[in-house]
mmCIF file of C-alpha atoms in Angstrom:
data_model
loop_
_atom_site.group_PDB
_atom_site.id
_atom_site.type_symbol
_atom_site.label_atom_id
_atom_site.label_comp_id
_atom_site.label_asym_id
_atom_site.label_seq_id
_atom_site.Cartn_x
_atom_site.Cartn_y
_atom_site.Cartn_z
ATOM 1 C CA MET A 23 132.883 78.254 104.221
ATOM 2 C CA ALA A 24 135.823 75.855 104.047
ATOM 3 C CA THR A 25 136.891 73.817 107.058
ATOM 4 C CA ILE A 26 140.563 73.958 108.036
ATOM 5 C CA GLU A 27 141.005 70.445 106.617
ATOM 6 C CA GLU A 28 139.728 71.717 103.258
ATOM 7 C CA ALA A 29 141.737 74.953 103.451
ATOM 8 C CA LEU A 30 145.015 73.067 104.047
ATOM 9 C CA ALA A 31 144.365 70.223 101.586
ATOM 10 C CA ILE A 32 147.170 69.605 99.081
ATOM 11 C CA GLU A 33 147.866 66.869 96.531
ATOM 12 C CA ARG A 34 151.267 65.606 95.473
ATOM 13 C CA LEU A 35 151.960 66.056 91.762
ATOM 14 C CA GLU A 36 155.628 65.072 91.815
ATOM 15 C CA ARG A 37 158.195 64.210 94.488
ATOM 16 C CA ASP A 38 158.555 67.856 95.560
ATOM 17 C CA ILE A 39 155.657 69.524 93.719
ATOM 18 C CA PHE A 40 152.249 69.948 95.330
ATOM 19 C CA ARG A 41 148.961 71.616 94.483
ATOM 20 C CA GLY A 42 146.855 73.357 97.098
ATOM 21 C CA ALA A 43 143.092 73.359 96.845
ATOM 22 C CA SER A 44 141.135 76.511 96.113
ATOM 23 C CA THR A 45 138.234 76.959 98.505
ATOM 24 C CA GLU A 46 135.083 79.052 98.636
ATOM 25 C CA SER A 47 135.916 82.570 99.795
ATOM 26 C CA GLN A 48 134.429 86.052 99.972
ATOM 27 C CA LEU A 49 137.894 87.632 99.769
ATOM 28 C CA PRO A 50 139.125 89.349 96.596
ATOM 29 C CA ARG A 51 142.529 87.682 97.027
ATOM 30 C CA THR A 52 143.669 84.422 98.573
ATOM 31 C CA PHE A 53 143.907 84.664 102.365
ATOM 32 C CA GLY A 54 147.587 84.879 103.303
ATOM 33 C CA GLY A 55 147.198 82.382 106.128
ATOM 34 C CA GLN A 56 145.906 79.781 103.687
ATOM 35 C CA VAL A 57 148.902 80.245 101.375
ATOM 36 C CA ALA A 58 151.339 80.041 104.302
ATOM 37 C CA GLY A 59 149.542 77.017 105.747
ATOM 38 C CA GLN A 60 149.476 75.120 102.447
ATOM 39 C CA ALA A 61 153.145 75.951 101.830
ATOM 40 C CA LEU A 62 154.023 74.596 105.261
ATOM 41 C CA VAL A 63 152.006 71.417 104.680
ATOM 42 C CA SER A 64 153.945 70.946 101.434
ATOM 43 C CA ALA A 65 157.271 71.332 103.244
ATOM 44 C CA VAL A 66 156.184 68.925 105.991
ATOM 45 C CA ARG A 67 155.434 66.263 103.375
ATOM 46 C CA THR A 68 159.130 66.225 102.354
ATOM 47 C CA VAL A 69 160.631 65.880 105.863
ATOM 48 C CA ASP A 70 161.045 62.775 108.021
ATOM 49 C CA ARG A 71 158.378 62.660 110.731
ATOM 50 C CA SER A 72 161.033 62.597 113.461
ATOM 51 C CA PHE A 73 161.607 66.321 112.752
ATOM 52 C CA GLN A 74 159.259 69.073 113.932
ATOM 53 C CA VAL A 75 158.934 72.493 112.321
ATOM 54 C CA HIS A 76 160.299 75.199 114.621
ATOM 55 C CA SER A 77 160.254 78.299 112.392
ATOM 56 C CA LEU A 78 159.122 79.758 109.091
ATOM 57 C CA HIS A 79 159.844 82.989 107.248
ATOM 58 C CA GLY A 80 157.604 83.956 104.340
ATOM 59 C CA TYR A 81 157.064 86.798 101.874
ATOM 60 C CA PHE A 82 153.775 87.578 100.162
ATOM 61 C CA LEU A 83 154.898 88.625 96.680
ATOM 62 C CA ARG A 84 151.655 88.991 94.737
ATOM 63 C CA PRO A 85 147.957 88.706 95.570
ATOM 64 C CA GLY A 86 146.651 85.207 94.909
ATOM 65 C CA ASN A 87 143.448 84.396 93.046
ATOM 66 C CA PRO A 88 141.146 82.567 95.517
ATOM 67 C CA GLU A 89 139.346 80.849 92.639
ATOM 68 C CA GLU A 90 142.535 79.191 91.365
ATOM 69 C CA PRO A 91 144.664 76.463 92.998
ATOM 70 C CA THR A 92 148.247 77.253 93.977
ATOM 71 C CA VAL A 93 151.192 75.027 93.018
ATOM 72 C CA TYR A 94 153.980 74.681 95.616
ATOM 73 C CA LEU A 95 157.545 73.909 94.579
ATOM 74 C CA VAL A 96 159.656 72.559 97.448
ATOM 75 C CA GLU A 97 163.471 72.744 97.473
ATOM 76 C CA ARG A 98 165.372 70.474 99.870
ATOM 77 C CA ILE A 99 168.003 72.953 101.041
ATOM 78 C CA ARG A 100 169.456 70.865 103.859
ATOM 79 C CA ASP A 101 168.967 67.492 105.526
ATOM 80 C CA GLY A 102 171.153 67.356 108.623
ATOM 81 C CA ARG A 103 171.213 65.220 111.744
ATOM 82 C CA SER A 104 169.498 67.862 113.922
ATOM 83 C CA PHE A 105 168.029 70.336 111.426
ATOM 84 C CA CYS A 106 166.336 70.257 108.026
ATOM 85 C CA THR A 107 165.590 73.280 105.849
ATOM 86 C CA ARG A 108 163.062 73.644 103.042
ATOM 87 C CA ARG A 109 162.321 76.497 100.659
ATOM 88 C CA VAL A 110 158.808 76.637 99.201
ATOM 89 C CA THR A 111 157.529 78.799 96.359
ATOM 90 C CA GLY A 112 153.806 79.185 95.742
ATOM 91 C CA VAL A 113 152.961 79.733 92.061
ATOM 92 C CA GLN A 114 149.824 80.820 90.189
ATOM 93 C CA ASP A 115 149.713 81.384 86.414
ATOM 94 C CA GLY A 116 153.484 80.948 86.193
ATOM 95 C CA GLN A 117 154.250 83.686 88.730
ATOM 96 C CA ALA A 118 155.452 83.358 92.313
ATOM 97 C CA ILE A 119 152.889 84.706 94.768
ATOM 98 C CA PHE A 120 154.607 83.509 97.977
ATOM 99 C CA THR A 121 157.999 82.251 99.070
ATOM 100 C CA MET A 122 158.883 80.665 102.404
ATOM 101 C CA SER A 123 161.791 79.076 104.216
ATOM 102 C CA ALA A 124 160.922 76.546 106.918
ATOM 103 C CA SER A 125 163.296 74.946 109.408
ATOM 104 C CA PHE A 126 162.751 71.624 111.179
ATOM 105 C CA HIS A 127 164.485 70.417 114.354
ATOM 106 C CA HIS A 128 164.954 66.926 115.747
ATOM 107 C CA GLY A 129 164.833 68.257 119.316
ATOM 108 C CA ASP A 130 167.577 68.596 121.949
ATOM 109 C CA GLU A 131 168.014 69.140 125.686
ATOM 110 C CA GLY A 132 168.838 72.605 127.066
ATOM 111 C CA PRO A 133 167.934 75.388 129.529
ATOM 112 C CA GLU A 134 164.307 76.498 129.677
ATOM 113 C CA HIS A 135 162.554 79.792 130.442
ATOM 114 C CA GLN A 136 159.641 81.868 129.159
ATOM 115 C CA ASP A 137 157.877 85.171 129.751
ATOM 116 C CA VAL A 138 154.826 85.274 131.993
ATOM 117 C CA MET A 139 151.440 85.227 130.288
ATOM 118 C CA PRO A 140 149.489 88.507 130.535
ATOM 119 C CA SER A 141 146.687 88.552 133.089
ATOM 120 C CA VAL A 142 143.510 88.985 131.032
ATOM 121 C CA ASP A 143 139.896 87.911 131.214
ATOM 122 C CA GLY A 144 139.431 84.346 130.011
ATOM 123 C CA PRO A 145 137.496 83.520 126.854
ATOM 124 C CA ASP A 146 134.499 82.324 128.843
ATOM 125 C CA ASP A 147 134.084 85.881 130.154
ATOM 126 C CA LEU A 148 134.077 87.433 126.661
ATOM 127 C CA PRO A 149 131.372 87.420 123.979
ATOM 128 C CA ASP A 150 131.802 85.604 120.681
ATOM 129 C CA ALA A 151 132.895 87.878 117.838
ATOM 130 C CA SER A 152 129.539 87.291 116.155
ATOM 131 C CA VAL A 153 128.009 89.363 118.959
ATOM 132 C CA THR A 154 130.557 92.199 118.981
ATOM 133 C CA MET A 155 131.277 92.450 115.241
ATOM 134 C CA THR A 156 130.019 95.589 113.526
ATOM 135 C CA PRO A 157 127.518 94.990 110.688
ATOM 136 C CA GLU A 158 130.054 95.920 108.026
ATOM 137 C CA ARG A 159 132.460 93.281 109.412
ATOM 138 C CA LEU A 160 129.990 90.384 109.658
ATOM 139 C CA TRP A 161 131.380 88.985 106.400
ATOM 140 C CA ALA A 162 134.487 88.020 108.409
ATOM 141 C CA MET A 163 132.392 85.794 110.651
ATOM 142 C CA ARG A 164 131.026 84.023 107.581
ATOM 143 C CA GLU A 165 134.522 83.671 106.093
ATOM 144 C CA TRP A 166 135.925 82.114 109.269
ATOM 145 C CA GLU A 167 132.766 80.592 110.716
ATOM 146 C CA HIS A 168 134.684 77.557 112.018
ATOM 147 C CA TRP A 169 136.806 79.732 114.315
ATOM 148 C CA ASP A 170 135.753 81.030 117.726
ATOM 149 C CA ILE A 171 137.400 84.470 118.039
ATOM 150 C CA ARG A 172 136.963 86.664 121.123
ATOM 151 C CA THR A 173 138.695 90.030 121.319
ATOM 152 C CA VAL A 174 139.552 91.473 124.721
ATOM 153 C CA PRO A 175 137.884 94.931 124.983
ATOM 154 C CA GLN A 176 140.499 97.632 124.501
ATOM 155 C CA GLU A 177 139.880 99.116 127.950
ATOM 156 C CA GLN A 178 140.716 95.711 129.484
ATOM 157 C CA VAL A 179 143.866 95.004 127.467
ATOM 158 C CA VAL A 180 146.934 94.506 129.640
ATOM 159 C CA ALA A 181 149.861 96.024 127.743
ATOM 160 C CA ARG A 182 153.526 96.144 128.655
ATOM 161 C CA ASP A 183 154.966 99.568 129.451
ATOM 162 C CA GLY A 184 155.521 101.637 126.333
ATOM 163 C CA ALA A 185 153.335 99.556 124.006
ATOM 164 C CA VAL A 186 151.423 102.082 121.893
ATOM 165 C CA SER A 187 149.055 99.829 119.941
ATOM 166 C CA PRO A 188 148.247 96.597 121.822
ATOM 167 C CA GLN A 189 145.526 94.050 121.080
ATOM 168 C CA GLN A 190 144.631 90.722 122.695
ATOM 169 C CA VAL A 191 142.537 88.011 121.081
ATOM 170 C CA TRP A 192 141.447 84.574 122.274
ATOM 171 C CA PHE A 193 140.825 82.043 119.533
ATOM 172 C CA ARG A 194 140.331 78.327 118.898
ATOM 173 C CA TYR A 195 139.038 76.091 116.145
ATOM 174 C CA ARG A 196 135.434 75.222 116.963
ATOM 175 C CA HIS A 197 135.591 71.519 116.062
ATOM 176 C CA PRO A 198 137.881 68.680 117.212
ATOM 177 C CA LEU A 199 141.004 68.344 115.069
ATOM 178 C CA PRO A 200 143.210 65.297 114.372
ATOM 179 C CA ASP A 201 145.790 64.454 117.042
ATOM 180 C CA ASP A 202 148.713 64.922 114.615
ATOM 181 C CA PRO A 203 150.850 67.734 116.169
ATOM 182 C CA MET A 204 152.022 68.857 112.726
ATOM 183 C CA PHE A 205 148.437 69.493 111.653
ATOM 184 C CA HIS A 206 148.027 71.812 114.643
ATOM 185 C CA VAL A 207 151.237 73.642 113.690
ATOM 186 C CA CYS A 208 149.992 74.154 110.118
ATOM 187 C CA THR A 209 146.595 75.234 111.456
ATOM 188 C CA LEU A 210 148.261 77.850 113.664
ATOM 189 C CA ALA A 211 150.302 79.077 110.684
ATOM 190 C CA TYR A 212 146.957 79.608 108.925
ATOM 191 C CA MET A 213 145.398 81.368 111.893
ATOM 192 C CA SER A 214 148.403 83.535 112.788
ATOM 193 C CA ASP A 215 147.767 85.851 109.820
ATOM 194 C CA MET A 216 144.261 86.583 111.078
ATOM 195 C CA THR A 217 143.755 89.726 113.250
ATOM 196 C CA LEU A 218 147.501 90.465 113.646
ATOM 197 C CA LEU A 219 147.682 93.398 111.238
ATOM 198 C CA GLY A 220 144.598 94.750 112.986
ATOM 199 C CA SER A 221 146.768 95.615 115.987
ATOM 200 C CA SER A 222 148.249 98.433 113.893
ATOM 201 C CA LYS A 223 144.770 99.962 113.565
ATOM 202 C CA VAL A 224 143.977 100.049 117.290
ATOM 203 C CA ILE A 225 145.001 103.712 117.614
ATOM 204 C CA HIS A 226 143.795 104.623 114.099
ATOM 205 C CA PRO A 227 140.286 103.105 114.164
ATOM 206 C CA ASP A 228 138.623 105.637 111.906
ATOM 207 C CA GLU A 229 141.447 106.190 109.434
ATOM 208 C CA PRO A 230 140.751 104.485 106.071
ATOM 209 C CA THR A 231 143.651 102.324 104.904
ATOM 210 C CA GLN A 232 144.537 99.665 102.357
ATOM 211 C CA ASN A 233 145.863 96.633 104.236
ATOM 212 C CA ALA A 234 147.782 93.520 103.190
ATOM 213 C CA SER A 235 150.374 91.180 104.696
ATOM 214 C CA LEU A 236 153.874 91.699 103.278
ATOM 215 C CA ASP A 237 155.984 89.207 105.201
ATOM 216 C CA HIS A 238 155.433 86.789 108.055
ATOM 217 C CA ALA A 239 157.720 84.931 110.464
ATOM 218 C CA MET A 240 156.805 82.362 113.124
ATOM 219 C CA TRP A 241 158.595 80.364 115.789
ATOM 220 C CA PHE A 242 156.894 77.303 117.290
ATOM 221 C CA LEU A 243 158.104 76.967 120.877
ATOM 222 C CA ARG A 244 156.022 74.347 122.696
ATOM 223 C CA PRO A 245 153.307 71.774 121.899
ATOM 224 C CA PHE A 246 149.707 73.009 121.698
ATOM 225 C CA ARG A 247 146.317 72.233 120.209
ATOM 226 C CA ALA A 248 144.600 74.697 117.865
ATOM 227 C CA ASP A 249 141.167 73.379 118.904
ATOM 228 C CA GLU A 250 141.799 74.580 122.474
ATOM 229 C CA TRP A 251 141.855 78.217 123.606
ATOM 230 C CA LEU A 252 144.956 80.236 122.700
ATOM 231 C CA LEU A 253 145.657 83.868 123.619
ATOM 232 C CA TYR A 254 147.182 86.003 120.861
ATOM 233 C CA ASP A 255 148.917 88.920 122.626
ATOM 234 C CA GLN A 256 149.605 91.425 119.837
ATOM 235 C CA SER A 257 151.180 94.832 119.407
ATOM 236 C CA SER A 258 152.309 97.192 116.674
ATOM 237 C CA PRO A 259 155.497 98.955 117.766
ATOM 238 C CA SER A 260 155.740 101.110 114.642
ATOM 239 C CA ALA A 261 153.825 102.326 111.608
ATOM 240 C CA GLY A 262 155.006 104.706 108.923
ATOM 241 C CA PHE A 263 155.639 105.151 105.206
ATOM 242 C CA GLY A 264 152.604 102.984 104.424
ATOM 243 C CA ARG A 265 153.864 99.972 106.401
ATOM 244 C CA ALA A 266 153.243 98.670 109.911
ATOM 245 C CA LEU A 267 155.347 96.307 111.995
ATOM 246 C CA THR A 268 153.311 93.943 114.160
ATOM 247 C CA GLY A 269 154.167 91.111 116.499
ATOM 248 C CA GLY A 270 152.471 88.617 118.739
ATOM 249 C CA LYS A 271 153.038 85.966 121.380
ATOM 250 C CA ILE A 272 150.650 83.029 121.526
ATOM 251 C CA TRP A 273 149.879 81.326 124.843
ATOM 252 C CA ASP A 274 147.789 78.325 125.758
ATOM 253 C CA ARG A 275 145.288 78.616 128.572
ATOM 254 C CA ALA A 276 147.715 77.052 131.051
ATOM 255 C CA GLY A 277 150.140 79.924 130.478
ATOM 256 C CA ASN A 278 152.626 78.145 128.215
ATOM 257 C CA LEU A 279 154.214 80.325 125.526
ATOM 258 C CA VAL A 280 153.658 78.169 122.432
ATOM 259 C CA ALA A 281 154.547 80.449 119.503
ATOM 260 C CA ALA A 282 155.804 83.901 118.502
ATOM 261 C CA VAL A 283 154.989 85.864 115.354
ATOM 262 C CA VAL A 284 156.376 88.951 113.609
ATOM 263 C CA GLN A 285 154.753 90.473 110.541
ATOM 264 C CA GLU A 286 155.101 93.593 108.429
ATOM 265 C CA GLY A 287 152.004 94.703 106.603
ATOM 266 C CA LEU A 288 150.813 97.311 104.157
ATOM 267 C CA ILE A 289 148.757 99.984 105.901
ATOM 268 C CA ARG A 290 148.587 102.945 103.568
ATOM 269 C CA THR A 291 146.172 105.704 102.769
ATOM 270 C CA PRO A 292 143.948 104.592 99.841
ATOM 271 C CA ARG A 293 145.121 105.843 96.492
ATOM 272 C CA HIS A 294 142.527 107.805 94.562
ATOM 273 C CA LYS A 295 142.510 107.974 90.784
#
């Protein structure tokens, strides 16, 4: 399947118009992380390199066709001294399938603090997902064969008090990536959509549902590399009315909190004709 370089590849058609590549996929619709990642790459291409992306907020409006490229229209909302803002719309067949706002910051000095990383088994103590994946889920390993994903067994998950549906996942890209920090940010935007909605199924493992990402927000807090181990500490504080709220904190192996994610997803009982 596609490498992350292929999945995030875009070409510039006009000053603020880009086209994202379509890549080989087993999915019936374009993977949300790919759309978000390509949209972010498009926004990055319109911002001075002295700025770094610090947040994004996106909505998945329609399912994308994985066999068709997506065109990204970038609006330059603001270019300030400390912050820049871009709005990106992903379009297929004349219809918007995704919209995103991304904010970029020049960087400032200020107080610092962070939560403490959960105490969990390291990735070296956990089996690769290819070993633990059920036969009916092996397609996922083929789809994301370039990612090393290791889920902490549920009985070993360290959850904060009151968390009803926690999940913890170690992940990294299997191959060395370019040193460009912005490429790692866009790679994490791609990866952040993977496994997160699954936290809402932890306490409903046998209940059939239709699942899809509805919206997605990220904050990039500290430098990191996506080709080194990252811990995705996830939870789903609420599910109801066919939707689930999920969130996650992403830590590097040294215990630095590098990103935070919040997502609402569709998790409804299948509709029968």
